[in-house]
C-alpha positions as a printed NumPy array, in Angstrom:
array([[-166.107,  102.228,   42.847],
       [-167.395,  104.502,   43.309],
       [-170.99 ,  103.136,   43.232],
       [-174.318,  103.449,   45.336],
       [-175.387,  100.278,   47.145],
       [-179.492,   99.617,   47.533],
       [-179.659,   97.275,   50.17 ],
       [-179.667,   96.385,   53.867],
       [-176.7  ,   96.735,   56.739],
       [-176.339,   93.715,   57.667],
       [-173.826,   92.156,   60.059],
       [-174.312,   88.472,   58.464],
       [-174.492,   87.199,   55.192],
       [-177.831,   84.955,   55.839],
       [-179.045,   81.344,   54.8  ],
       [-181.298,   82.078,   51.499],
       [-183.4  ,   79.131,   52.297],
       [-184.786,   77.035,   49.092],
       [-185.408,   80.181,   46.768],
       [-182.137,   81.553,   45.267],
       [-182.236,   85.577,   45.673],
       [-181.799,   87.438,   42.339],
       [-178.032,   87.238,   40.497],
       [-177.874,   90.97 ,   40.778],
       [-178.288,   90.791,   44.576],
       [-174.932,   91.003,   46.326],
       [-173.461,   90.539,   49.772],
       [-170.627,   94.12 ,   49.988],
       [-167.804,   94.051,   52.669],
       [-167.033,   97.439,   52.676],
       [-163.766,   98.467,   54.13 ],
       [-164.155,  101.466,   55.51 ],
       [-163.703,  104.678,   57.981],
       [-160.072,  106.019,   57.355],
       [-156.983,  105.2  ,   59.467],
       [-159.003,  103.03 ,   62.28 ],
       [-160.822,  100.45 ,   60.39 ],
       [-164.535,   99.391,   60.087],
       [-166.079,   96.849,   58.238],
       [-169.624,   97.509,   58.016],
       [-171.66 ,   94.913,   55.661],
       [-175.094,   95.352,   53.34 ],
       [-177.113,   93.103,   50.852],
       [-178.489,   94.99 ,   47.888],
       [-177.956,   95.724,   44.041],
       [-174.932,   97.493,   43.172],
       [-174.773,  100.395,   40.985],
       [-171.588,  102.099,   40.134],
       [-171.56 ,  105.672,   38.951],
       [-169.547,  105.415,   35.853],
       [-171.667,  103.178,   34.225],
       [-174.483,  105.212,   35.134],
       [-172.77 ,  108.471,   33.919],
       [-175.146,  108.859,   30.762],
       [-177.883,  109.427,   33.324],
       [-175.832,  112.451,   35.303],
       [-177.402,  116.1  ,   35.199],
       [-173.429,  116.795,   33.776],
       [-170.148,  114.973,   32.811],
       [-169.52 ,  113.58 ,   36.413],
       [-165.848,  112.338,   35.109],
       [-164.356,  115.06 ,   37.802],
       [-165.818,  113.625,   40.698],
       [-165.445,  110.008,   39.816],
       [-161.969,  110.873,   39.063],
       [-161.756,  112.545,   42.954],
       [-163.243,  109.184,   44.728],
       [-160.621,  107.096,   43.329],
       [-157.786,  109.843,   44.322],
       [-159.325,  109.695,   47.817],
       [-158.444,  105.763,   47.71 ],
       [-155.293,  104.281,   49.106],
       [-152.307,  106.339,   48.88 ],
       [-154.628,  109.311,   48.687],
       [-153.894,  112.427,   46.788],
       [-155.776,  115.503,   48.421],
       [-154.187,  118.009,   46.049],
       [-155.59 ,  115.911,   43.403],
       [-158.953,  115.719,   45.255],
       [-159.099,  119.576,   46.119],
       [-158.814,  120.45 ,   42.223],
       [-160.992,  117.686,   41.221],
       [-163.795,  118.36 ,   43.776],
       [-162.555,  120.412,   46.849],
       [-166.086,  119.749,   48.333],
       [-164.847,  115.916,   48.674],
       [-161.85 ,  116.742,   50.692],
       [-162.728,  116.873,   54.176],
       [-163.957,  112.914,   54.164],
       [-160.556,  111.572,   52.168],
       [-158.137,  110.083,   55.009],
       [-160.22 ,  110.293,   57.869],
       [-159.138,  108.542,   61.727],
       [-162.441,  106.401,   61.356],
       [-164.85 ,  108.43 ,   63.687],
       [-168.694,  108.956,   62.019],
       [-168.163,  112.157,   59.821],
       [-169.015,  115.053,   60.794],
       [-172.242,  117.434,   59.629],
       [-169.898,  120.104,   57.67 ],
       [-168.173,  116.693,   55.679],
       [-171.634,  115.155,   55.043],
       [-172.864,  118.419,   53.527],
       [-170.047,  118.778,   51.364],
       [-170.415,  115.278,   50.034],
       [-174.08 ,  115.953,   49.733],
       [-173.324,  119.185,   47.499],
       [-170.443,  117.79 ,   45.661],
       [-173.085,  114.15 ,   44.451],
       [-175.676,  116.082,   43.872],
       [-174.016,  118.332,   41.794],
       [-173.224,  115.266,   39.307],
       [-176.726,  113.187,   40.354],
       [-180.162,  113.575,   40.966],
       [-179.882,  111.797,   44.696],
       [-180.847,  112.366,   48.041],
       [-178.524,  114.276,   50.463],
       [-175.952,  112.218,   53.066],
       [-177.187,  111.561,   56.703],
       [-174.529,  109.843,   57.898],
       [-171.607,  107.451,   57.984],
       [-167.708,  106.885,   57.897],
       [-165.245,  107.556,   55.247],
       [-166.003,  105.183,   51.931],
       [-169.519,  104.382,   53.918],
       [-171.975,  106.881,   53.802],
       [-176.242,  106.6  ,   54.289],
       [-178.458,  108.549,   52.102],
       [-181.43 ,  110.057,   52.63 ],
       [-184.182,  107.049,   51.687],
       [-185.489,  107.329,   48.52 ],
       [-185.028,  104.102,   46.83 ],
       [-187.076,  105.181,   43.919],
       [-184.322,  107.611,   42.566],
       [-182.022,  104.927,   41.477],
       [-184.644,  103.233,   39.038],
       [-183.391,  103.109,   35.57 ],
       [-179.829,  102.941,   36.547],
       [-177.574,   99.732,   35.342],
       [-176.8  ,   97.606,   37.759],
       [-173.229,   95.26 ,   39.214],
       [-174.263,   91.781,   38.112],
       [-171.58 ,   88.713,   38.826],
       [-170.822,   86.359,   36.749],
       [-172.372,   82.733,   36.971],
       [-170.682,   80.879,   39.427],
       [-168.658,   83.472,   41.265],
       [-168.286,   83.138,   44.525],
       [-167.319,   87.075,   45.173],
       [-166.809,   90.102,   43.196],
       [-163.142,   90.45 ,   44.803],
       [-160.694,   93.774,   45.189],
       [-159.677,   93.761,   41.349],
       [-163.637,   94.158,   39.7  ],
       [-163.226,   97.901,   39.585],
       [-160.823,   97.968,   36.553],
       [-162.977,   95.274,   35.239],
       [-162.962,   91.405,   34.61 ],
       [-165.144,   88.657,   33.554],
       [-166.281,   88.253,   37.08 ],
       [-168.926,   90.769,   36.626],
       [-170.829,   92.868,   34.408],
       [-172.753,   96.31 ,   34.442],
       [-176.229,   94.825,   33.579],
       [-179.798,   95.842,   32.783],
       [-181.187,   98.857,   34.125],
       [-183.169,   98.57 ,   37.772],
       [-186.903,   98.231,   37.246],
       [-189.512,   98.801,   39.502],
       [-190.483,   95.391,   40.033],
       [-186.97 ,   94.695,   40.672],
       [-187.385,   96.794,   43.953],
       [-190.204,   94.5  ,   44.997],
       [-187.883,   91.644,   44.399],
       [-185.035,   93.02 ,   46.692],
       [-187.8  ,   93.909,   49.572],
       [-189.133,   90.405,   49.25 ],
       [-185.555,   88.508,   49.096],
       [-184.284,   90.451,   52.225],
       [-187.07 ,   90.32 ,   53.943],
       [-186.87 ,   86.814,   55.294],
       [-183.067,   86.301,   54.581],
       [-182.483,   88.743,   56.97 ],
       [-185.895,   89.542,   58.87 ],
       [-186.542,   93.026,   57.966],
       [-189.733,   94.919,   57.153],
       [-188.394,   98.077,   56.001],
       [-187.547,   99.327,   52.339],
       [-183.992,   99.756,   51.288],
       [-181.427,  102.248,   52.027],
       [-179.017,  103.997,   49.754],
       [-175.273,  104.171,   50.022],
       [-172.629,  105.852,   49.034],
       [-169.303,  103.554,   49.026],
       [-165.875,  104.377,   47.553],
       [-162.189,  102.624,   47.649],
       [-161.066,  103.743,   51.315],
       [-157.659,  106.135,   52.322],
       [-156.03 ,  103.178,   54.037]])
């Protein structure tokens, strides 16, 4: 974390039937909204911003470096001089964050990224704007063979996962057509922002 998820909310992690949905396709828990706790759930591909920092508009090192201070134990005079624009959603109560908050968080990622602006959310769970396409080309989370979840240490890295090939358009088609019967929806992907919650 922190990392964009392309996927579906989703309040079930379904039966995939015969046909075994694409490695690269995971099932996030996010924990999530501050000091009263959500746990909101989404199937998609996984893309964390770090490994995708080569593809930034500049060095986005500051505002990576600001998520992860807004994380457990958070530090907000660490956040403010990282990326003050960030500090109104670190250590939130849990209620859906607020217009002024979701512009800041819009202004500070697209600052760093060429991505759509925040609509709406809780702390460490955000929605984008939809625009699936902007994420093509970026490297995606892919587990390891075999493992049955990513788990709370992959972020500092282990041999449970990977950052693997880049997202391809037909890769989008694949996602839409996995989902779609898994969990009986007929509209494209979202885009969200998750980080490592206050709490």
């Amino acid at each position: 974390m922190p990392a964009l998820l392309l996927g579906y909310e989703t309040h079930r992690n379904p039966p995939w039937g015969e046909t075994e949905p694409p490695r690269w396709l995971v099932h996030v828990e996010q924990q999530a909204g501050g000091g009263v706790m959500s746990y909101p759930s989404a199937h998609g591909v996984l893309l964390r911003l770090e490994a995708n920092a080569d593809l930034a508009l500049r060095d986005p090192a500051p505002l990576i470096a600001a998520f992860h201070a807004m994380a457990e134990d958070p530090r907000p005079g660490e956040v403010a001089r990282l990326e003050p624009r960030l500090l109104a959603a670190c250590d939130t109560r849990g209620e859906p964050l607020p217009p002024s908050t979701l512009d800041g968080l819009s202004d500070a990622l697209t600052r760093y990224f060429d991505l759509p602006r925040c609509l709406g959310g809780l702390e460490a769970f955000v929605r984008l704007d939809d625009a699936p396409t902007c994420v093509l080309g970026w490297r995606r989370v892919v587990p390891a063979r075999g493992v049955a979840g990513i788990g709370e240490e992959w972020p500092g890295g282990s041999s449970q996962w990977a950052d693997g090939s880049p997202l391809e358009p037909h890769d989008l088609e694949t996602l839409e057509r996995a989902c779609r019967a898994a969990l009986r929806v007929a509209s494209p992907p979202s885009l969200f922002l998750l980080w490592e919650n206050s709490d």
